[in-house]
Tab-separated table of C-alpha atoms in Angstrom:
chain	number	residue	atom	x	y	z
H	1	UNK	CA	-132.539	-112.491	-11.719
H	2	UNK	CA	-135.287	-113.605	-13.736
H	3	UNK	CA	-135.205	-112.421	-17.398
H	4	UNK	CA	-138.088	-110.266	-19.099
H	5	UNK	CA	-139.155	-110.312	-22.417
H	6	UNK	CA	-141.315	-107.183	-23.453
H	7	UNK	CA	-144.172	-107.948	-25.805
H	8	UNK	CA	-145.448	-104.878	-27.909
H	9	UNK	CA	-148.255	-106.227	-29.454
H	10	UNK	CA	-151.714	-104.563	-30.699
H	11	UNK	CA	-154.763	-107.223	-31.066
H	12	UNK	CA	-155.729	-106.324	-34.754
H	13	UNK	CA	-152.365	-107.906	-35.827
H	14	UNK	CA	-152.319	-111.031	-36.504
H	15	UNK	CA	-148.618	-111.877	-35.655
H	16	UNK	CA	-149.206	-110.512	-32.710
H	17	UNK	CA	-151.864	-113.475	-31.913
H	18	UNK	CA	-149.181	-116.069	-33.373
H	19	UNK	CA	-146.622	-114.808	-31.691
H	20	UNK	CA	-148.841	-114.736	-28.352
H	21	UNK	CA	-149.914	-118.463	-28.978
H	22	UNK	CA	-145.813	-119.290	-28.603
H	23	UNK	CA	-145.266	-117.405	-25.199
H	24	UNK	CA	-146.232	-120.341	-22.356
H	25	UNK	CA	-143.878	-122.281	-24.955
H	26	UNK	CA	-140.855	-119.463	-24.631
H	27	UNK	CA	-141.382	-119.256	-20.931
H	28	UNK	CA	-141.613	-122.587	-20.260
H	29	UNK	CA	-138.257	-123.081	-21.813
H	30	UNK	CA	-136.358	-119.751	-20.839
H	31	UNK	CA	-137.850	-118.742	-17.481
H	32	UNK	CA	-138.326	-115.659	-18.892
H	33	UNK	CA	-141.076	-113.289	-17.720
H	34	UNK	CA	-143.434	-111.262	-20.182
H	35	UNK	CA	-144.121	-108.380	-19.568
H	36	UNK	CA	-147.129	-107.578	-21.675
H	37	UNK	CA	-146.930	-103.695	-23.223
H	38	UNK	CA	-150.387	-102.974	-25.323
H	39	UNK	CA	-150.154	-100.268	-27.784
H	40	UNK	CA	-151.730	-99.048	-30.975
H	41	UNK	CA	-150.635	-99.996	-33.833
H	42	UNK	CA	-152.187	-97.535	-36.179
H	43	UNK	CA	-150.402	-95.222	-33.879
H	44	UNK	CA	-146.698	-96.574	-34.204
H	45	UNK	CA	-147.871	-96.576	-38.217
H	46	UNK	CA	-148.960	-92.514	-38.037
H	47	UNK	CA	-145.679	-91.148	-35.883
H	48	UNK	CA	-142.791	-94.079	-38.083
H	49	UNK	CA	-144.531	-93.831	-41.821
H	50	UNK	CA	-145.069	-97.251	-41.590
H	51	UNK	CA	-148.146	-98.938	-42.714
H	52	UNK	CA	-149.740	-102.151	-42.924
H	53	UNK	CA	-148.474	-104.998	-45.360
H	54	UNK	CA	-152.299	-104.709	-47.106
H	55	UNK	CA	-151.125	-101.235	-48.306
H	56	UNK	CA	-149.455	-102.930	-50.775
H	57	UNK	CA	-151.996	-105.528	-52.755
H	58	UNK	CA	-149.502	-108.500	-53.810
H	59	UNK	CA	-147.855	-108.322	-50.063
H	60	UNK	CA	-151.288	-108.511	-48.571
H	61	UNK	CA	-152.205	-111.397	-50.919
H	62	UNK	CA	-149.118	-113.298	-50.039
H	63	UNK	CA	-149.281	-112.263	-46.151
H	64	UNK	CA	-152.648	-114.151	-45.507
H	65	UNK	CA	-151.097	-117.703	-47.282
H	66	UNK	CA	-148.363	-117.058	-44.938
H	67	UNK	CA	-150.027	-116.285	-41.763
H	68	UNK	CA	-151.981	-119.484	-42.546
H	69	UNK	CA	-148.727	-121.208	-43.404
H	70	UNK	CA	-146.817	-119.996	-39.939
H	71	UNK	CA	-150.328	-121.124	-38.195
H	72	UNK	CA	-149.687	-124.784	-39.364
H	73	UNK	CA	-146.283	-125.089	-38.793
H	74	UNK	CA	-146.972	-123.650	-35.249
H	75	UNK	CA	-149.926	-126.116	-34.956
H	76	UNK	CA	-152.376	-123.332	-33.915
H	77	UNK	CA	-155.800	-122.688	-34.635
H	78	UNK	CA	-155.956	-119.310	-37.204
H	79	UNK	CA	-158.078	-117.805	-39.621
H	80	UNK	CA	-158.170	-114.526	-41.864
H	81	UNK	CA	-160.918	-112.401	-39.981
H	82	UNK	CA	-163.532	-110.643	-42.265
H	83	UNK	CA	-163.472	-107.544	-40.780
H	84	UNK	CA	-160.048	-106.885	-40.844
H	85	UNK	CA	-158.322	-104.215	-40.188
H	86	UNK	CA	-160.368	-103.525	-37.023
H	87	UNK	CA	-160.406	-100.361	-34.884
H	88	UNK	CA	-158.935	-101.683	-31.982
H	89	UNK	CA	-158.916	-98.694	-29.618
H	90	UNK	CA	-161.360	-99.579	-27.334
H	91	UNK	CA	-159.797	-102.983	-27.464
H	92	UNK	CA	-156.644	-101.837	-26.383
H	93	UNK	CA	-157.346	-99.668	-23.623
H	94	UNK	CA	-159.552	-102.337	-22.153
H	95	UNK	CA	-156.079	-104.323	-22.318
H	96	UNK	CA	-154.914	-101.643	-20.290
H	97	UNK	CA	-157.872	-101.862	-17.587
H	98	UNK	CA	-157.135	-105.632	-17.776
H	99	UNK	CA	-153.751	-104.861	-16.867
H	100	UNK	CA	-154.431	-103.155	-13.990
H	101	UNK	CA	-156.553	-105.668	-12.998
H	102	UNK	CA	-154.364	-108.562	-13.452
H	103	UNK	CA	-156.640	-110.221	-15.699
H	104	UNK	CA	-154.900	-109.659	-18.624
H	105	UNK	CA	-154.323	-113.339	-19.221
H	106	UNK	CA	-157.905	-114.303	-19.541
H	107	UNK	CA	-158.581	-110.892	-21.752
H	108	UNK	CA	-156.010	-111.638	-24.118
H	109	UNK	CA	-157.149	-114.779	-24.772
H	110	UNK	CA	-160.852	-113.957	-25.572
H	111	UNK	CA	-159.884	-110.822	-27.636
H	112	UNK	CA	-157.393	-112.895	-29.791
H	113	UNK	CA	-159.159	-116.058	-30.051
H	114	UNK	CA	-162.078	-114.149	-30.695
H	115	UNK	CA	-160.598	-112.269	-33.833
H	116	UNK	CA	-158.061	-114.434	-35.421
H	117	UNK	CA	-159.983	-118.071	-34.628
H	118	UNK	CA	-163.473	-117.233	-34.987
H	119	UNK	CA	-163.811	-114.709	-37.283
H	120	UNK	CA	-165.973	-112.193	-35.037
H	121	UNK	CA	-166.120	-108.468	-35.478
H	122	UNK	CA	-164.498	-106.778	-32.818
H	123	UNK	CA	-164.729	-103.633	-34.055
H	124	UNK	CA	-168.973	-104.245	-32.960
H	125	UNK	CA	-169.227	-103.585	-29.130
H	126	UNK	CA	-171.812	-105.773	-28.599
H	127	UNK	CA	-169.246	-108.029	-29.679
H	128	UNK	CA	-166.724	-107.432	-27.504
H	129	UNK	CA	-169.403	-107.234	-24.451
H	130	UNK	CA	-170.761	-110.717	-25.786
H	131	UNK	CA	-167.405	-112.058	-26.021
H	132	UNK	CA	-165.686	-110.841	-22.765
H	133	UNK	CA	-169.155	-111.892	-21.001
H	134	UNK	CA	-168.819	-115.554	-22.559
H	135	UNK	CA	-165.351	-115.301	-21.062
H	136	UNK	CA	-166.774	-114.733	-17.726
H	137	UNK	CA	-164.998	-111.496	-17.722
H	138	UNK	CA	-167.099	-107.688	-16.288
H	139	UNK	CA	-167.225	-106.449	-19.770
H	140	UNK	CA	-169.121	-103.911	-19.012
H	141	UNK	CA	-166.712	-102.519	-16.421
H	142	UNK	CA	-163.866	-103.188	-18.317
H	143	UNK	CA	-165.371	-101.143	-21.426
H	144	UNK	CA	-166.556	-98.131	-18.940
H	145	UNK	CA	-162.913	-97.726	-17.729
H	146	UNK	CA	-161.936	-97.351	-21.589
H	147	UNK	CA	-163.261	-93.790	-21.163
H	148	UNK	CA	-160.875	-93.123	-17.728
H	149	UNK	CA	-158.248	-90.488	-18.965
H	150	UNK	CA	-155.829	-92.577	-16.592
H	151	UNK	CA	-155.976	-95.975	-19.387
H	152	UNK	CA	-156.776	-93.187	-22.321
H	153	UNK	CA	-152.802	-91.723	-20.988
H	154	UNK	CA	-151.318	-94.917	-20.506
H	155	UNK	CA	-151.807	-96.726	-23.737
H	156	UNK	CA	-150.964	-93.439	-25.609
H	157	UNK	CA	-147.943	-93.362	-23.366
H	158	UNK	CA	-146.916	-96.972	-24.110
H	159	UNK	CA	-147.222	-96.323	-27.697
H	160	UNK	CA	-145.026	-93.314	-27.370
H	161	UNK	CA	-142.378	-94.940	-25.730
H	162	UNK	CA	-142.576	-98.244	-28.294
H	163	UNK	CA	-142.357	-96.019	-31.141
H	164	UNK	CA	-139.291	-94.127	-29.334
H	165	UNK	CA	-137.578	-97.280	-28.622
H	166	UNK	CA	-137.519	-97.682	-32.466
H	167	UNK	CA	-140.751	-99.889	-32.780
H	168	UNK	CA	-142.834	-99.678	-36.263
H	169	UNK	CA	-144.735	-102.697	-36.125
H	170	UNK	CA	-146.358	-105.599	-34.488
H	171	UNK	CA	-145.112	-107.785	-32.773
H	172	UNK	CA	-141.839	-106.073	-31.420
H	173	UNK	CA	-140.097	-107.798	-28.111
H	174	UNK	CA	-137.770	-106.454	-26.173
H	175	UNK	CA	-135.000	-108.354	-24.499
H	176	UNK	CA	-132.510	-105.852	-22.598
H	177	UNK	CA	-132.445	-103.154	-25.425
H	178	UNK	CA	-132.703	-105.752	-28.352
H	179	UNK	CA	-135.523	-105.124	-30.481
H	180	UNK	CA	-137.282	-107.761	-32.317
H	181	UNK	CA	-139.887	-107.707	-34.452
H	182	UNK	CA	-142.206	-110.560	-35.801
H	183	UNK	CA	-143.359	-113.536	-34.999
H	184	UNK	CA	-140.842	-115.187	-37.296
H	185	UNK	CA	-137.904	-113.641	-34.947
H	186	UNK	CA	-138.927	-115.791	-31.697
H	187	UNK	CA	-136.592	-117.876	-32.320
H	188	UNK	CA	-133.803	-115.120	-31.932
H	189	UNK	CA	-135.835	-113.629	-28.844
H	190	UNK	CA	-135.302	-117.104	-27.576
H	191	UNK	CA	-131.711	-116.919	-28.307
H	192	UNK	CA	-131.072	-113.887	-26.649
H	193	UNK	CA	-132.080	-115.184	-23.753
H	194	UNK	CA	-130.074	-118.094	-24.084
H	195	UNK	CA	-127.270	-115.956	-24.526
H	196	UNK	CA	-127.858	-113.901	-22.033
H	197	UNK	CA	-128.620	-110.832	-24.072
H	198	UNK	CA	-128.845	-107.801	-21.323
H	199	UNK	CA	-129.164	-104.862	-23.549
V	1	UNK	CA	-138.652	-136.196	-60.848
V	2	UNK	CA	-136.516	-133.640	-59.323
V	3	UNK	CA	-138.412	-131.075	-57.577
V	4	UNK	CA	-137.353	-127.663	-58.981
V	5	UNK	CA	-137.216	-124.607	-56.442
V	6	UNK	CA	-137.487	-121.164	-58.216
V	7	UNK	CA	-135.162	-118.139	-56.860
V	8	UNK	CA	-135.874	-114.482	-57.644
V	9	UNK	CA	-133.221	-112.008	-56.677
V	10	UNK	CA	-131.484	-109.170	-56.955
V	11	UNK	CA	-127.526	-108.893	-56.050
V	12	UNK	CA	-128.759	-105.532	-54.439
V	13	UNK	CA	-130.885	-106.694	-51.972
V	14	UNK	CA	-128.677	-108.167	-48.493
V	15	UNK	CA	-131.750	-110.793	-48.091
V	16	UNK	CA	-131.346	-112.538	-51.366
V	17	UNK	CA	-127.709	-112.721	-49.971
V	18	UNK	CA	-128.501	-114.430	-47.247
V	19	UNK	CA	-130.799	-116.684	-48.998
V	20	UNK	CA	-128.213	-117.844	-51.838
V	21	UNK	CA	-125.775	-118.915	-49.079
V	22	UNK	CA	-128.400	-121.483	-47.966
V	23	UNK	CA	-128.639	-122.810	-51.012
V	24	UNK	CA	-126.281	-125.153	-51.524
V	25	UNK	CA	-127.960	-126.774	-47.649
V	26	UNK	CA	-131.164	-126.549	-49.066
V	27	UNK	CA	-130.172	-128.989	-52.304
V	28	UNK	CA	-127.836	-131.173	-50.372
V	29	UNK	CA	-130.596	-131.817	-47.848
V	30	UNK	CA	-133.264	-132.048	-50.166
V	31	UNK	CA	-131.973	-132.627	-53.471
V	32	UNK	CA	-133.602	-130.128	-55.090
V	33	UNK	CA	-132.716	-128.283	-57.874
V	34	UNK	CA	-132.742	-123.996	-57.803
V	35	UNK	CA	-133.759	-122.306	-60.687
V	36	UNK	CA	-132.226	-119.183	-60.818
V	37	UNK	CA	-134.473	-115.900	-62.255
V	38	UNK	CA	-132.449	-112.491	-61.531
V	39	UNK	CA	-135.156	-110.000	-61.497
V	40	UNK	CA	-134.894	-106.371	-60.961
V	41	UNK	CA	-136.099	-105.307	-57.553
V	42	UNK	CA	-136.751	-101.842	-58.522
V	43	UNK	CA	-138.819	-103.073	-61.099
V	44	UNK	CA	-141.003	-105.078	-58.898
V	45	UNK	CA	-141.665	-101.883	-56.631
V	46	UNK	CA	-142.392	-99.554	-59.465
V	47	UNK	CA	-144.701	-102.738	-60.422
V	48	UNK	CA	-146.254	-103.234	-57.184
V	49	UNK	CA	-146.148	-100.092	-55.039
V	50	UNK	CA	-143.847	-101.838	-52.641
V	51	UNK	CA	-140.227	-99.953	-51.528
V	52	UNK	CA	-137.533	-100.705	-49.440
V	53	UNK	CA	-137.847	-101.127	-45.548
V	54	UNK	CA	-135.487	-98.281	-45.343
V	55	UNK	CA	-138.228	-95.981	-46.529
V	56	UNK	CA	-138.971	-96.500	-43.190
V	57	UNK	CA	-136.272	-95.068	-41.394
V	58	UNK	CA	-137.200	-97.005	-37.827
V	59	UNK	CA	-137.496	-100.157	-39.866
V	60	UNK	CA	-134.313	-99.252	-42.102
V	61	UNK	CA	-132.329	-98.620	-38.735
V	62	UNK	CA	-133.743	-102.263	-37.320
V	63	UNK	CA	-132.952	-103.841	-40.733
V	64	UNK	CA	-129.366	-103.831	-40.592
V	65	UNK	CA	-129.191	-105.395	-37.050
V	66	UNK	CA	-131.499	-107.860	-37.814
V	67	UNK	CA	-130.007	-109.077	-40.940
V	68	UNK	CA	-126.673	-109.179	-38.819
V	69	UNK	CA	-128.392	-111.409	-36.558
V	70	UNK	CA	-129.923	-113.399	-39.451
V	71	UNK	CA	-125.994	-114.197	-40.737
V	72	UNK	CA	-124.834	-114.892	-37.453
V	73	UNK	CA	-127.087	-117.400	-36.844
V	74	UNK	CA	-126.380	-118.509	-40.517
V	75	UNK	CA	-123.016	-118.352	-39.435
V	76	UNK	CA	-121.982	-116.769	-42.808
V	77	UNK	CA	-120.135	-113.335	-43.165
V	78	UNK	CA	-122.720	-110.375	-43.874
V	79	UNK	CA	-121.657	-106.602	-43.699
V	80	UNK	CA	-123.817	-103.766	-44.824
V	81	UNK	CA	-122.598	-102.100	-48.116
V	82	UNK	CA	-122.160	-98.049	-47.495
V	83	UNK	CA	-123.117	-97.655	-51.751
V	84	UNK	CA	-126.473	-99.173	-50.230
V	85	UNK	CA	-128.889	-98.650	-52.448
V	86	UNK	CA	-126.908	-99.427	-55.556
V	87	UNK	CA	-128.410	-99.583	-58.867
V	88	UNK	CA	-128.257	-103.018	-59.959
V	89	UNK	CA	-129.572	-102.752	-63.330
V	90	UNK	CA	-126.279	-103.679	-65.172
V	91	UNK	CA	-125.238	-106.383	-62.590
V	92	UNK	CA	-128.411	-107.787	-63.126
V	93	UNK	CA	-128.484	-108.691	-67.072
V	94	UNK	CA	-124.928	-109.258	-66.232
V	95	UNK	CA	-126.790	-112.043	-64.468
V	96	UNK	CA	-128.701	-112.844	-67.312
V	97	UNK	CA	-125.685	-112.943	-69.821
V	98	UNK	CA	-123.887	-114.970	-67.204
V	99	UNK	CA	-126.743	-117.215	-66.859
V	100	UNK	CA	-126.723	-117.752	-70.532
V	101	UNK	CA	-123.015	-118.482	-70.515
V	102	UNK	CA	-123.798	-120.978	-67.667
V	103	UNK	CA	-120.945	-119.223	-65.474
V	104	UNK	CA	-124.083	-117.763	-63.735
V	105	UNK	CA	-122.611	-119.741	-60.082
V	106	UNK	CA	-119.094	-117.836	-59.856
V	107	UNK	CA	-120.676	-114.507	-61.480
V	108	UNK	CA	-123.311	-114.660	-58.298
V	109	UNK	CA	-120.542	-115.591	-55.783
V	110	UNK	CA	-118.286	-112.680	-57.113
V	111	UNK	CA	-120.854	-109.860	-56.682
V	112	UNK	CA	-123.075	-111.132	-53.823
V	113	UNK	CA	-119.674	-111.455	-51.771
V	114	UNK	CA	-118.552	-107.932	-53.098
V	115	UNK	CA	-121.601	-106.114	-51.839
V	116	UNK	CA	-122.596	-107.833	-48.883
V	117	UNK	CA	-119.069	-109.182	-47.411
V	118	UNK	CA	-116.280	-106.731	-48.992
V	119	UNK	CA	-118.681	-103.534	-49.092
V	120	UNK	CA	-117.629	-103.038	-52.427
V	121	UNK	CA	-119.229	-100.092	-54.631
V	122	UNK	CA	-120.785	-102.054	-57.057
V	123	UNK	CA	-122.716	-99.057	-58.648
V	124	UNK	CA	-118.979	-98.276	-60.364
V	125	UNK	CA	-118.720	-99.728	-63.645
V	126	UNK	CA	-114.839	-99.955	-62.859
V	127	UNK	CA	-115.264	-102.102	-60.015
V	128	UNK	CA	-117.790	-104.190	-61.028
V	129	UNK	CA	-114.976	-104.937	-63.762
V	130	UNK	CA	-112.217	-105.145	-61.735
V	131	UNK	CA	-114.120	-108.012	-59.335
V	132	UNK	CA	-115.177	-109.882	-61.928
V	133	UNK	CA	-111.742	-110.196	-63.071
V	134	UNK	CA	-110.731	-110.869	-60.106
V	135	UNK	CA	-113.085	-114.177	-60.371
V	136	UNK	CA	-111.370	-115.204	-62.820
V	137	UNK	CA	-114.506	-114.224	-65.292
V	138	UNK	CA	-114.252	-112.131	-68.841
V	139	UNK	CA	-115.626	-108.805	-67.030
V	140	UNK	CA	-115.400	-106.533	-69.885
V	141	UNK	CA	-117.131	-108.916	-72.198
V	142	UNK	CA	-119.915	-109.498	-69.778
V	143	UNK	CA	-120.484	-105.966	-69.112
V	144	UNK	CA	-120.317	-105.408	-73.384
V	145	UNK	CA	-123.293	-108.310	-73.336
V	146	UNK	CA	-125.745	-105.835	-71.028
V	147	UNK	CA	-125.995	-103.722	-74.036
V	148	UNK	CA	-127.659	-106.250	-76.067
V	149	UNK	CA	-131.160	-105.957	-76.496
V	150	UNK	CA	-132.284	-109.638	-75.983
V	151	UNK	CA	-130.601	-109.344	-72.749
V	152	UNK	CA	-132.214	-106.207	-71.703
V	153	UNK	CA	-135.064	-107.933	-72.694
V	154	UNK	CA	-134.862	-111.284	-71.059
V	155	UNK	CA	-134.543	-109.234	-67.322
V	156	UNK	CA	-137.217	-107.113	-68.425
V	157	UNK	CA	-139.811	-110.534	-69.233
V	158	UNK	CA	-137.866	-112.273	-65.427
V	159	UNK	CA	-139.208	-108.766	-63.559
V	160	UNK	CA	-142.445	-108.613	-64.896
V	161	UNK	CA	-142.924	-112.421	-64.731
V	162	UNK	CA	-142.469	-112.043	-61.199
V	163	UNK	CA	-145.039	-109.471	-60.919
V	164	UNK	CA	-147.642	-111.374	-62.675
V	165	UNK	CA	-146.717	-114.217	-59.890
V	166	UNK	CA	-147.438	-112.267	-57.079
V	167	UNK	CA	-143.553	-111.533	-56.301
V	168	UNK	CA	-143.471	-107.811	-54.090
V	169	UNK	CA	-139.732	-107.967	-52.724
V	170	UNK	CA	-136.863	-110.217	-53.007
V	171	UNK	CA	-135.404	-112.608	-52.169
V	172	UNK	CA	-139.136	-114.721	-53.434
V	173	UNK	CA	-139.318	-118.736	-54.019
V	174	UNK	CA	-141.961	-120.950	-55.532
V	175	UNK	CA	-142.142	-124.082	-55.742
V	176	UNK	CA	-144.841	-125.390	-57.620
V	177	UNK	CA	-147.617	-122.518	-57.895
V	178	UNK	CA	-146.361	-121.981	-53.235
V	179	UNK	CA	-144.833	-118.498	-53.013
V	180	UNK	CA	-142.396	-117.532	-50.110
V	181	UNK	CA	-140.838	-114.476	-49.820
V	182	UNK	CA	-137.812	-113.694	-47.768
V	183	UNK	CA	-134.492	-115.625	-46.589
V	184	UNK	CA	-136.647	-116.392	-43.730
V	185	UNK	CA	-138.935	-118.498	-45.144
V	186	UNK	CA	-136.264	-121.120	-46.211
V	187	UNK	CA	-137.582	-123.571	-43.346
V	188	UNK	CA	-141.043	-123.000	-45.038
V	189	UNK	CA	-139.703	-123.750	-48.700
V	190	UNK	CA	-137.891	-126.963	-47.054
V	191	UNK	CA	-141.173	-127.830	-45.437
V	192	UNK	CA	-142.685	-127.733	-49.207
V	193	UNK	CA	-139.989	-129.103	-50.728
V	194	UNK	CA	-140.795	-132.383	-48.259
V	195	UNK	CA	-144.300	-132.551	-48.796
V	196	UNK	CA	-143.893	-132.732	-52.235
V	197	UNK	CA	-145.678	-129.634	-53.173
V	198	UNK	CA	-146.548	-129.088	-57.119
V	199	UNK	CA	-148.604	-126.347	-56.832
């Protein structure tokens, strides 16, 4: 049976686009499947009392030098995006629509890329129709179906269930029922699967 | 010129644990010398607005499994400590006295191993004396040394040093003017350590 790795991720964070840059690496090596769960961050932040590391000024100094840091050692492309933190609502339920349209891949990849490598505002939605466009994606079809109830409920329902499944931040991955969060913990997600880790 | 790293910690917090049983890896490998700075971690959240994880309680509840996971892959002994959070404030310009008295090394081994191997309740003044005895170590005089004011005073300058340097939680490194923060970031100080960073 092939093994799954669940990937809780929310495209404002930016360790969710470094850990996200490591997952054809982690299949590649495991076998594993990922199975891709967008939810809203500021969401799993309201319902756990969680919030982000910039809440607190020195940790939000020292997170960007280490983002940067993790970046290089990865040997990925990343930089600190201006507009930061960004409402990513519509951007998430368009993940959704993606989703269901099994073009998630290609999504992903402009929406990340888009934030944490070129610095654009995706908050704008000009911005994300220019971007998804350039992407040769139906932006404007994907954006309409971020008013559908349907994505609306599913997106709040995946963020439910992450944040009953013990989630408070982003990334979290799931292997069996081991939770763990962080890019910096890949390397025990990888374990787990090594191990055989079935929850 | 040997390359200095600098160590922040508190005995209280099971991170800085984990981090000062790499230590002696980190210098054989590199040949590095650690410069030890006990700190108060309380202090530094009062300072910065930080707090624990487990003011989170879905981050508190992951905490403890991932720091289990974190020593097993260490493959060094880690238990949580039920007197969790203790007030370190004595063991800490214990630290300081101990520091002075250059028995600093078995003073750190003693209490980090109480806590976070033996779940000892080092809040108790009588069992903070009876494990430093234990250790072979002049407990009561140690203990009779926190009372003096230059000692008080030398934690207080280490704590708010670390503030002025950026330092939010514990266990924090620098070497040169790099900050890292967390036992996680080891591979990171390493990294620095071989590319000769000076700040």
């Amino acid at each position: 049976m092939t093994q799954q790795v669940e990937f809780y991720f929310d495209y404002g964070s930016p360790a969710s686009y470094l850990a996200w840059t490591q997952l054809p690496g982690l299949t590649a090596r495991t076998g594993a499947a990922i199975v891709h769960r967008p939810m809203l961050l500021g969401g799993v932040f309201k319902a756990t009392g969680n919030s982000s590391p910039i809440s607190v000024p020195a940790k939000g100094a020292y997170m960007g030098r280490d983002l940067e840091r993790c970046a290089r050692h990865m040997g990925v492309p990343f930089r600190s995006n201006d507009a930061f933190p960004i409402n990513t609502l519509g951007l998430m339920r368009g993940a959704v629509a993606a989703q269901r349209d099994e073009i998630l891949e290609p999504y992903s990849t402009a929406v990340f890329e888009a934030i944490w490598t070129q610095n654009r505002d995706m908050g704008q939605p000009e911005t994300i129709v220019a971007v998804l466009e350039a992407a040769g994606l139906d932006a404007r079809g994907l954006m309409e179906r971020t008013a559908d109830p349907a994505i609306k409920d599913e997106l709040k329902a995946n963020t439910e269930q992450a944040v009953s499944r013990g989630v408070f931040g982003a990334p979290t991955f799931f292997v069996g029922g081991e939770m763990f969060w962080g890019q910096d913990r890949l390397d025990h997600v990888e374990r787990a699967l090594r191990e055989g880790a079935t929850g």
